[in-house]
Tab-separated table of C-alpha atoms and ligand atoms in Angstrom:
chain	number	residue	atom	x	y	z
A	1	UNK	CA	-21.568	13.084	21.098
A	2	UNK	CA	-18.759	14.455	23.440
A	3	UNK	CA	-16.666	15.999	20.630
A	4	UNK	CA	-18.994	18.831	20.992
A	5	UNK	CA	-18.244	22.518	22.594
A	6	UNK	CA	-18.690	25.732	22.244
A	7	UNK	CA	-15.743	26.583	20.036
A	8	UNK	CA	-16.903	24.069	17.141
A	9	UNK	CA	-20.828	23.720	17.988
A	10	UNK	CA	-21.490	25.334	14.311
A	11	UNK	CA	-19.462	22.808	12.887
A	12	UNK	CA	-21.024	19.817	15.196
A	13	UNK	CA	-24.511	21.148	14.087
A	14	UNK	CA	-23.918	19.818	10.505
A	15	UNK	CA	-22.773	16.171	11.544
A	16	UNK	CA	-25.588	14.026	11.947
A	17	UNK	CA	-25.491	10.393	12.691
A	18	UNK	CA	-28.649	8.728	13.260
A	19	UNK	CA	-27.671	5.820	16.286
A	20	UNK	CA	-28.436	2.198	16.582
A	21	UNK	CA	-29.827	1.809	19.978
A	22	UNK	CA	-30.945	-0.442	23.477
A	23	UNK	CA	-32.832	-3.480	21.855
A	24	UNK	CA	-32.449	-2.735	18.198
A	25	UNK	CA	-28.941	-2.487	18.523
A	26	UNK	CA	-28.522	-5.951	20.125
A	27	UNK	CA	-30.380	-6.900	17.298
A	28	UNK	CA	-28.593	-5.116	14.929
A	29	UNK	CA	-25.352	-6.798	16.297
A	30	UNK	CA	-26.795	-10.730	16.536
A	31	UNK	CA	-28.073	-10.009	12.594
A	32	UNK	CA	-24.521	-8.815	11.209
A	33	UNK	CA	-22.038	-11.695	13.765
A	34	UNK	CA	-24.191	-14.099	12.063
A	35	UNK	CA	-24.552	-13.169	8.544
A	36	UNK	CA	-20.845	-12.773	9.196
A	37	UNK	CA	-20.132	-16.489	10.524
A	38	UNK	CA	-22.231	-18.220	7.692
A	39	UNK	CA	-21.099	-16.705	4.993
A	40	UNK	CA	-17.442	-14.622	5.526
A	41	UNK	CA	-14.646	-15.472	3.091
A	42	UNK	CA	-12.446	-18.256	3.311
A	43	UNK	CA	-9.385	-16.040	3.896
A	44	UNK	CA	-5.683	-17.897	4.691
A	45	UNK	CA	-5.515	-15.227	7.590
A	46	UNK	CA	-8.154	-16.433	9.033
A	47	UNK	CA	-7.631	-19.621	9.307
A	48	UNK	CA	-5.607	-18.688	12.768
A	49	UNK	CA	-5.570	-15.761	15.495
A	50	UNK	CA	-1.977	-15.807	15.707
A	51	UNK	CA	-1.090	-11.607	15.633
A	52	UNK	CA	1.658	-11.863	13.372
A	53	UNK	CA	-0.525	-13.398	10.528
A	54	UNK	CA	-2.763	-11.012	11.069
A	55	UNK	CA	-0.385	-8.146	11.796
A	56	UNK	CA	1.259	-8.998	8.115
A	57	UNK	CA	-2.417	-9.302	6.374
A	58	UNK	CA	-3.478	-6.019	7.504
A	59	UNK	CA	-0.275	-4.135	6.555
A	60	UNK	CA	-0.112	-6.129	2.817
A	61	UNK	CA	-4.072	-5.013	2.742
A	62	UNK	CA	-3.191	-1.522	3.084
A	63	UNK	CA	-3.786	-0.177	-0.578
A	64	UNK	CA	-3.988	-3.550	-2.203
A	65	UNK	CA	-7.242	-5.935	-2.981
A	66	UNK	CA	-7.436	-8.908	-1.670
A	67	UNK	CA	-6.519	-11.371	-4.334
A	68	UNK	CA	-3.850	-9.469	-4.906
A	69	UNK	CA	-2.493	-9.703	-1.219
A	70	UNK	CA	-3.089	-13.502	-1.410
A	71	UNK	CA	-0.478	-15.113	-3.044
A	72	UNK	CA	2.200	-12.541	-1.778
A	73	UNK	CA	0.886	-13.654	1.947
A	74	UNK	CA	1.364	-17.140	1.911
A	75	UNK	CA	5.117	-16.720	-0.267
A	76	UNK	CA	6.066	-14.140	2.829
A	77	UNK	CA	4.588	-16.853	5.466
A	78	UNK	CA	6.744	-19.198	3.507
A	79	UNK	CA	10.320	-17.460	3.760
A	80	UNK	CA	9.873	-15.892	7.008
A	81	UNK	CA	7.501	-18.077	9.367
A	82	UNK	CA	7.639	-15.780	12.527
A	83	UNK	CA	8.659	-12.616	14.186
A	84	UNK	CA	11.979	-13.612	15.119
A	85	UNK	CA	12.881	-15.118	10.995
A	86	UNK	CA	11.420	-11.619	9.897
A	87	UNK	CA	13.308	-9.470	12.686
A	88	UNK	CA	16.269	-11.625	11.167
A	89	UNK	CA	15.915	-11.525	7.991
A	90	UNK	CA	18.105	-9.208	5.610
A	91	UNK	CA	15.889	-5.980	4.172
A	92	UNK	CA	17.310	-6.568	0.406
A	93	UNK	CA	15.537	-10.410	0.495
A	94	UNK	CA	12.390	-9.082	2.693
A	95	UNK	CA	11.933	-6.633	-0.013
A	96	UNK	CA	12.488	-8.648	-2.907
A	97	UNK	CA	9.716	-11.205	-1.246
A	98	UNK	CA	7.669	-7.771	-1.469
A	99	UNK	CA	8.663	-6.886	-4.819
A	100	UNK	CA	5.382	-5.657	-7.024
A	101	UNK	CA	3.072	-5.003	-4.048
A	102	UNK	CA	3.976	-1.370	-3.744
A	103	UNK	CA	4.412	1.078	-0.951
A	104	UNK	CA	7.570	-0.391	0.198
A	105	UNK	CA	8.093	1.455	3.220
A	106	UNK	CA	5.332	-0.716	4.722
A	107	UNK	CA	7.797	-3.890	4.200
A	108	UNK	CA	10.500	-1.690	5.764
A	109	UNK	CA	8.466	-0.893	8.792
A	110	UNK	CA	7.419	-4.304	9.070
A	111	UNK	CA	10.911	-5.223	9.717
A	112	UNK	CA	11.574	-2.037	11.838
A	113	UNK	CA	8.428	-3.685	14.202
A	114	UNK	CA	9.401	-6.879	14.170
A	115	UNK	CA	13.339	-6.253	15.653
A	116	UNK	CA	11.408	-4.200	18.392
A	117	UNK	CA	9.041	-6.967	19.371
A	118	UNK	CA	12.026	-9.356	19.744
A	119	UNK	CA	13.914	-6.824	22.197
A	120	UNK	CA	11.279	-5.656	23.570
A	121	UNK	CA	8.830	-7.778	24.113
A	122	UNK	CA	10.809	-11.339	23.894
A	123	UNK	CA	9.068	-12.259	20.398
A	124	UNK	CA	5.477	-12.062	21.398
A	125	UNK	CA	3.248	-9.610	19.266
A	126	UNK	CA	2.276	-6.728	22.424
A	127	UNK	CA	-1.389	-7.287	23.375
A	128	UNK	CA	-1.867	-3.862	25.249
A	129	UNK	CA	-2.906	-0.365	22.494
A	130	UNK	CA	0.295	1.887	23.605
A	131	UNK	CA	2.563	-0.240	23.256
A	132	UNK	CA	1.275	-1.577	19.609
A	133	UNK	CA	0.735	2.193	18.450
A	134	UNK	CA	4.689	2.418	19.226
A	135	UNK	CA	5.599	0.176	16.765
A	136	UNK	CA	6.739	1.509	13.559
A	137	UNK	CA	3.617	1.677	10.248
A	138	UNK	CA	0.959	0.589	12.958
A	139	UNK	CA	-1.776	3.266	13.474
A	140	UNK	CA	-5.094	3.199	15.242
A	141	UNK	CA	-6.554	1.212	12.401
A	142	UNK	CA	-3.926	-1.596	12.574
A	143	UNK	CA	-3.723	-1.544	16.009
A	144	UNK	CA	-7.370	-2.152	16.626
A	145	UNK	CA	-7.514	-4.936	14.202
A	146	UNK	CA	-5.058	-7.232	15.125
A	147	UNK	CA	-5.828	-6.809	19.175
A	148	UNK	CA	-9.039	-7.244	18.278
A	149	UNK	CA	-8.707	-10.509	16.152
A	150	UNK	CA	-5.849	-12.038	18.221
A	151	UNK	CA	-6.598	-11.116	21.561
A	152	UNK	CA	-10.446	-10.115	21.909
A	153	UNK	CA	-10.236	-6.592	23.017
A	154	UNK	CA	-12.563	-4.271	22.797
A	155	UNK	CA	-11.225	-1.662	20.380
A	156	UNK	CA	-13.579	-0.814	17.262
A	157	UNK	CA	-11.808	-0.516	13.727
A	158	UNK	CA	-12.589	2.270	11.209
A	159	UNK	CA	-10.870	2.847	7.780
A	160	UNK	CA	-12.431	3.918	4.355
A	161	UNK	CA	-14.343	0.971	4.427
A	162	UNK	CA	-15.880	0.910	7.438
A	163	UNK	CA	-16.570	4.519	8.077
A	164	UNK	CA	-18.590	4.104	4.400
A	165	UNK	CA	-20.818	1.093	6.074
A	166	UNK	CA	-21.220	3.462	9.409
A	167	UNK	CA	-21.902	6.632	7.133
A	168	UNK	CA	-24.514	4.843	5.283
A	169	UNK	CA	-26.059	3.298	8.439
A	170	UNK	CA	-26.197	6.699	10.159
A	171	UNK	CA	-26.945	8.812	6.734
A	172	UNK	CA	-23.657	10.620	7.512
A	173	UNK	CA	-23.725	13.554	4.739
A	174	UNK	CA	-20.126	15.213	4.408
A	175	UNK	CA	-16.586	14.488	3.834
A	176	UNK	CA	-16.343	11.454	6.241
A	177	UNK	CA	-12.530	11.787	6.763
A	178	UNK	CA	-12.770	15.546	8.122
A	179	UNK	CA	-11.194	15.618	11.211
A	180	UNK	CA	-14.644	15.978	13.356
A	181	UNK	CA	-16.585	13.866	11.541
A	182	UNK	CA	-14.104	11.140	11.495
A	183	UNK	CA	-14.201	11.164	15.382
A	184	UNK	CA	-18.023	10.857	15.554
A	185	UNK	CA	-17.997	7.981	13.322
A	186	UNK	CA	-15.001	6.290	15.641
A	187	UNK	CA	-17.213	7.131	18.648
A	188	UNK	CA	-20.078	5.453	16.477
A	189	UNK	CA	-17.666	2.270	15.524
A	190	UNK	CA	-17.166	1.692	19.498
A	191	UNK	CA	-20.569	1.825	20.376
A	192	UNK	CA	-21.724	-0.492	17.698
A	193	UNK	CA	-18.663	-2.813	18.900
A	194	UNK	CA	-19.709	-6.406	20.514
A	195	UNK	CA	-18.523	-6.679	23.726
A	196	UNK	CA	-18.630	-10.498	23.228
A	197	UNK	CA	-17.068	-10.813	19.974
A	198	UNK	CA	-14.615	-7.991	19.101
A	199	UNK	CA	-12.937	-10.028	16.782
A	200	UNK	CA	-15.599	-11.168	14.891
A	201	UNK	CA	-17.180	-7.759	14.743
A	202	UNK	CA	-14.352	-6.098	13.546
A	203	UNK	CA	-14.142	-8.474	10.839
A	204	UNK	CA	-17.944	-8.385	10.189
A	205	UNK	CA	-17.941	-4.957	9.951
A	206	UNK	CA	-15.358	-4.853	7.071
A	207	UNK	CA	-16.569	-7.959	5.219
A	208	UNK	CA	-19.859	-5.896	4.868
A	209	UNK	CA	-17.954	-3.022	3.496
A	210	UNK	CA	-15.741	-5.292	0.939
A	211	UNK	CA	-18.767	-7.710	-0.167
A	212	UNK	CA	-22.186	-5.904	-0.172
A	213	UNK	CA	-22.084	-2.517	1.002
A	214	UNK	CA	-18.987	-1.540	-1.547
A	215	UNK	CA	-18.253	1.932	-2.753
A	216	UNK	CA	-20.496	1.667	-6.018
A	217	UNK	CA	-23.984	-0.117	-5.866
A	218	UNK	CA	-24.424	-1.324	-2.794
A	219	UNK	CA	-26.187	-4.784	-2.752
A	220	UNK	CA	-29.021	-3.789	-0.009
A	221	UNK	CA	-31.699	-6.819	-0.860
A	222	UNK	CA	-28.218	-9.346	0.525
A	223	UNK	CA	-27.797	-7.218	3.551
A	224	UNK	CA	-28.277	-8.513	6.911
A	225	UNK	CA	-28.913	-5.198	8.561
A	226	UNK	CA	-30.841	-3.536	5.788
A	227	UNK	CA	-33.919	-2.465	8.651
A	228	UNK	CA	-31.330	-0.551	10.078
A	229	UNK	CA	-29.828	1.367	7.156
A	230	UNK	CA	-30.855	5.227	7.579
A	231	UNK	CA	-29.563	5.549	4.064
A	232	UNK	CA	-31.323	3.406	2.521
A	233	UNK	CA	-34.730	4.261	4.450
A	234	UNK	CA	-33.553	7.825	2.895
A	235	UNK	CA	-33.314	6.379	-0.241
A	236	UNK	CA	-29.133	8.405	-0.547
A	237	UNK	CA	-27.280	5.302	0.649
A	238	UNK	CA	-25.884	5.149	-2.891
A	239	UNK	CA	-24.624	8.561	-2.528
A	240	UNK	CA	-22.760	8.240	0.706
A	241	UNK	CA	-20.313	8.857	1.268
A	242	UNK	CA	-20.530	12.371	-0.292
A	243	UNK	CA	-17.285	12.689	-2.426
A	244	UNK	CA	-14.508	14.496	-0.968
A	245	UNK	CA	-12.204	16.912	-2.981
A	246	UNK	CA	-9.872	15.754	-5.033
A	247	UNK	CA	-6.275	16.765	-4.777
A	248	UNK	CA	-5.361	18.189	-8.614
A	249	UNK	CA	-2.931	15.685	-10.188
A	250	UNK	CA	0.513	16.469	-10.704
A	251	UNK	CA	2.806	15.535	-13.611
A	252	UNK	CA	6.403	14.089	-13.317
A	253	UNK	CA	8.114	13.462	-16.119
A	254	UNK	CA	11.214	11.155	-15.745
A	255	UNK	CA	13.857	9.845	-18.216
A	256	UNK	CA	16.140	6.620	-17.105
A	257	UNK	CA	18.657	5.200	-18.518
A	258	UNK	CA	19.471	2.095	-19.391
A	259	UNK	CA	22.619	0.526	-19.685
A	260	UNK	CA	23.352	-2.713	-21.522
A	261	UNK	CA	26.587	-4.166	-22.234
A	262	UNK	CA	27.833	-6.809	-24.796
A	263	UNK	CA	26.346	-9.722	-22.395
A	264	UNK	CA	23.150	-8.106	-22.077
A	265	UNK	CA	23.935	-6.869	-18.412
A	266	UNK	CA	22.529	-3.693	-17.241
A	267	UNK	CA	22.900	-1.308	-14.215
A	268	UNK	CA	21.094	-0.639	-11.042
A	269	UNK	CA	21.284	1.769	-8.668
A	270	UNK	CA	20.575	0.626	-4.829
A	271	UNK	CA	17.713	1.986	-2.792
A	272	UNK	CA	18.063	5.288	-1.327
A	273	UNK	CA	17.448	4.162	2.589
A	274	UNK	CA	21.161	2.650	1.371
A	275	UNK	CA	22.415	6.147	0.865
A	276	UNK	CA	25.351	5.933	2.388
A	277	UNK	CA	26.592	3.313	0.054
A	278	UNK	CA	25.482	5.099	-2.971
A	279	UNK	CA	27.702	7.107	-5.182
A	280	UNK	CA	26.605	10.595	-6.063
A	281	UNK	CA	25.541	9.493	-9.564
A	282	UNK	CA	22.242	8.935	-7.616
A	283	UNK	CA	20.058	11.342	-8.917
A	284	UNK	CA	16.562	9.438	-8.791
A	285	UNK	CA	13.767	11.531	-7.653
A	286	UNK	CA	12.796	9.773	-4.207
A	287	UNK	CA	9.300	8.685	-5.703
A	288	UNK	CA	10.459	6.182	-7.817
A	289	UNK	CA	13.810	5.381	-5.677
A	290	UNK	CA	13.268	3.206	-2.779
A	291	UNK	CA	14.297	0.187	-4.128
A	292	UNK	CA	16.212	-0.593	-7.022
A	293	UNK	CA	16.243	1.522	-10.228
A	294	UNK	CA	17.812	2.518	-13.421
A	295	UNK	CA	20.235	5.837	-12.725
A	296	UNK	CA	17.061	8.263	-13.318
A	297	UNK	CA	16.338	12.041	-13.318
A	298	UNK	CA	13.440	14.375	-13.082
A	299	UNK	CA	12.883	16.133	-16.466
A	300	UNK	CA	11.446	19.516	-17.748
A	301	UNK	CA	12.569	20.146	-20.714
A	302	UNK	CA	14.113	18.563	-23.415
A	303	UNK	CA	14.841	14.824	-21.935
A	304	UNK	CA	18.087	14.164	-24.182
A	305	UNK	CA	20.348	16.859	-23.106
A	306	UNK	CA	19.136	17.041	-19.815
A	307	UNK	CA	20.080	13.032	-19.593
A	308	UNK	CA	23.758	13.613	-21.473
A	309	UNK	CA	24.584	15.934	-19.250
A	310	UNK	CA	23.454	14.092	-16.067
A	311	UNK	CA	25.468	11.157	-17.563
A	312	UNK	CA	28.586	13.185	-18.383
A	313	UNK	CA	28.601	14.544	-14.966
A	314	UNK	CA	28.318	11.450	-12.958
A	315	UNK	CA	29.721	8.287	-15.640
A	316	UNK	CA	33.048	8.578	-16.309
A	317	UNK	CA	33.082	6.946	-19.459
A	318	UNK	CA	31.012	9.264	-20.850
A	319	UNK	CA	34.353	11.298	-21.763
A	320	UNK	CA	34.857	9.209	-24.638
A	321	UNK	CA	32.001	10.846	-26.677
A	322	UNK	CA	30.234	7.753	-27.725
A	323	UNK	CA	27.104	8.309	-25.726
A	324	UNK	CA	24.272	7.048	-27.691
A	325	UNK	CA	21.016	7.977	-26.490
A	326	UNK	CA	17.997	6.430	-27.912
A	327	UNK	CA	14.577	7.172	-26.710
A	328	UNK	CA	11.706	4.024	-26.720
A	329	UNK	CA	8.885	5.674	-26.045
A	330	UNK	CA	7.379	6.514	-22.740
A	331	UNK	CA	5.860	4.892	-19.807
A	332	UNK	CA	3.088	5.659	-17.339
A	333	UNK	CA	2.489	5.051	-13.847
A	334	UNK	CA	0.348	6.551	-11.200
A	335	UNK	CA	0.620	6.794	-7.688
A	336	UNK	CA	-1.689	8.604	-5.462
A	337	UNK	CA	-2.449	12.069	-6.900
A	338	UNK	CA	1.251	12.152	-9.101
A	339	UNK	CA	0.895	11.148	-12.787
A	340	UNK	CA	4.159	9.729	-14.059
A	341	UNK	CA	5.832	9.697	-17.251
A	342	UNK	CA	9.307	7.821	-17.860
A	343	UNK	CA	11.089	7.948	-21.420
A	344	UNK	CA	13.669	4.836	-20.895
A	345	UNK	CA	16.933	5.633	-22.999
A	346	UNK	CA	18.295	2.680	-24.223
A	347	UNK	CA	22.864	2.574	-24.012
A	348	UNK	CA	24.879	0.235	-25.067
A	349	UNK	CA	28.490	0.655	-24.030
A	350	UNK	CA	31.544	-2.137	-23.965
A	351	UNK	CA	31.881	-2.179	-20.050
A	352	UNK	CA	29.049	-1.022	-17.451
A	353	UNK	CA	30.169	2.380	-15.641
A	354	UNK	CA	31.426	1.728	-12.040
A	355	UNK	CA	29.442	2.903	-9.614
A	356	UNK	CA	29.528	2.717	-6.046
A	357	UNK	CA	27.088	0.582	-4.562
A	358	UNK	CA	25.456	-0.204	-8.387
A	359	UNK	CA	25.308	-3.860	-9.176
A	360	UNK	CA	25.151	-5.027	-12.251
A	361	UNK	CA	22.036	-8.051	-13.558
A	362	UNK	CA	20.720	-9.216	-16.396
A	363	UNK	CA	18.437	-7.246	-18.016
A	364	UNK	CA	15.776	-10.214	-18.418
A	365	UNK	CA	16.315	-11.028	-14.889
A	366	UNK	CA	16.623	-7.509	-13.142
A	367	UNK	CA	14.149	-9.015	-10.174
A	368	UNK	CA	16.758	-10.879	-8.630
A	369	UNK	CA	16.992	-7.736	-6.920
A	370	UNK	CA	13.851	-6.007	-4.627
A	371	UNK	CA	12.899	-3.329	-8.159
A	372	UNK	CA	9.685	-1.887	-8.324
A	373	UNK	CA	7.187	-2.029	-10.941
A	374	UNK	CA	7.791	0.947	-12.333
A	375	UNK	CA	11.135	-0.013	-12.774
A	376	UNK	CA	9.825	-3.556	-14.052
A	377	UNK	CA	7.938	-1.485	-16.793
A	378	UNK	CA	11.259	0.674	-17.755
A	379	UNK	CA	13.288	-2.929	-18.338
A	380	UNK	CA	10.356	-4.429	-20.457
A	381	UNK	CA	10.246	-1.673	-22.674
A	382	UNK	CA	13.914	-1.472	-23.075
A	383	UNK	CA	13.864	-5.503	-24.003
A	384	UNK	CA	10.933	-4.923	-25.992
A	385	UNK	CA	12.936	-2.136	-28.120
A	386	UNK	CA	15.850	-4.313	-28.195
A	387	UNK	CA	14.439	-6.906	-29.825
A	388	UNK	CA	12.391	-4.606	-32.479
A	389	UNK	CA	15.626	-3.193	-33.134
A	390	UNK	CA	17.132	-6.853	-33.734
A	391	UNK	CA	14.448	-8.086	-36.224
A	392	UNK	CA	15.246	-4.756	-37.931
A	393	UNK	CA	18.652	-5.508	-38.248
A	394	UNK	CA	18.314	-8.906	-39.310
A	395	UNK	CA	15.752	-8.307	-42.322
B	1	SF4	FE1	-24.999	-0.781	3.039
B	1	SF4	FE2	-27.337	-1.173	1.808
B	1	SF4	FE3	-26.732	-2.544	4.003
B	1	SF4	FE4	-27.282	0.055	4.136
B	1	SF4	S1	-28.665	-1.569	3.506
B	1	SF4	S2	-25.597	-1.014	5.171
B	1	SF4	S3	-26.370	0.779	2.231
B	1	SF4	S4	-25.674	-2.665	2.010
């Protein structure tokens, strides 16, 4: 291995990865292409090589399973067919086609890369590594497996999934995504790689990582390269990778309010990449702001006061004393290592505030805008409350 020198040999002298080699290796390869060919998913992506289809399947895949993914593909495919109908497209309907699948910013950068394919390279997904690492939310990952699947070259993929199948293979002990040991396995991923059949190996690789060789009891009696498994031989494959450290969870507690006027409308605040547009009554904690949301605010104490004076200080109507604040109970929501809480607050007023850049929606129908889930959650509870609160009324 050539990551090796004197200033980290102590650190190199822990990594071990036992190699597939000469014969066995060619082997190795022939077993896995055609375990892969027989038996590999019927997949809509891969039902062509063109980039961009594969381009948008690995960016939706990011973070999301498969079936998942599936039905949101083929709906984007739909509404914008190409590079040039995405680079065209406005961000508030390419995000609303996104709406529920998360991590936003990936449809953002999407966008981002497809206006620099058209001017730079007239339209046509770039074939060559530099010039697809420059695109915005493609990294080596990406890059490798679209070049690979479109165009045949020869650059080997790693993510979570992968480096698990290589770190099981090679009876890699050790946090696998430590800087070092993350290089060996890439070194390991491109020396595995068929020279014939990038593509195909790329893909092999990760369909043995998502069907048998999967994070919890790996199916080794399916596998098609179980001689070669050093993990297995060691009997630890189940234990690879080790696990890694966790980052300690941290809480956020939000409260949001929710408007509703006499024809059930309610208000919502834009995006914050639309900043410029946005009054200051903004006060959403980025987290749970990039697309649009109920006027929200980051909590530590006591949620009611906190909220009437946010609302005094930014709603102008407030002034008339009225404000009725009702909490409905709270909602959670995770993402990555932050544990959140919202408390929606339920407000009915005669006429929604004016805000700059706000629009105002039906409450049933708040995803004719791009709203996240979170915010999805927020308006269900506040219809669910409403109509408790009718029932109650009308016994
Ligand atoms: Fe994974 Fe088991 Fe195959 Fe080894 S033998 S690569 S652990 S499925």
């Amino acid at each position: 291995m050539t990551f090796c020198n004197k200033d980290n040999l102590a650190v190199c002298a822990k990594i071990s990865i036992t190699m597939i080699r000469g014969r066995e290796l060619a082997i190795f390869r022939k077993q896995l292409l055609d375990w892969f060919r027989q038996f590999r998913r019927d997949l809509p992506w891969r039902h062509a090589r063109d980039p961009y289809h594969i381009w948008l399947s690995e960016i939706m895949l990011q973070q999301t399973r498969v079936a998942a993914v599936i039905p949101y593909y083929e709906r984007f495919l739909g509404r914008f067919p190409s590079i040039q109908a995405l680079a065209a497209a406005r961000q508030e309907e390419i995000l609303r086609m996104w709406s529920g699948l998360g991590y936003y910013s990936r449809a953002r950068n999407l966008q981002k890369a497809a206006q620099q394919i058209v001017a730079k390279h007239g339209g046509d997904f770039p074939s060559e590594m530099q010039e697809a690492l420059a695109l915005p939310g493609i990294g080596n990952y990406t890059a490798a497996a679209i070049l690979s699947i479109a165009f045949e070259k020869k650059h080997a993929v790693l993510d979570g999934n992968v480096a698990r199948v290589l770190a099981r293979l090679g009876a890699v002990r050790g946090d696998l995504r430590e800087s070092l040991r993350w290089k060996h396995l890439q070194q390991s991923a491109d020396a595995y790689l068929d020279p014939e059949s990038p593509g195909d190996w790329n893909q092999a690789m990760m369909e043995l990582g998502a069907t048998l060789c999967t994070p919890k009891s790996p199916q080794c009696l399916l596998c098609p390269v179980a001689q070669f498994c050093q993990g297995r031989k060691l009997g630890i494959a189940e234990t690879l990778p080790e696990a890694r450290k966790k980052r300690e969870t941290v809480q956020i507690r939000l409260a949001a309010a929710v408007f509703t006027d006499e024809n059930g409308r309610t208000l919502l605040l834009p995006p914050h990449d639309d900043r410029d547009k946005v009054s200051p009554a903004d006060d959403m904690p980025r987290l749970a702001s990039n697309l649009w949301h109920f006027p929200t605010i980051l909590v530590n104490g006591n949620p009611t006061t906190k909220l009437r004076s946010y609302l005094r200080n930014h709603f102008e109507y407030t002034h008339n004393g009225n404000l009725r604040v009702v909490a409905k109970g709270k909602i959670r929501h995770t993402v990555t290592y932050r544990a959140v809480s919202v408390e929606p607050f339920r407000i009915h007023v005669k006429e929604l505030p004016r805000i700059g850049g706000a629009k105002c929606v039906p409450l049933q129908e708040i995803t004719v805008l791009p709203v996240s889930n979170l915010t999805r959650k927020v308006a269900q509870a506040a219809l669910v409350a409403a109509s408790v609160s009718t029932r109650k009324h009308g016994e």
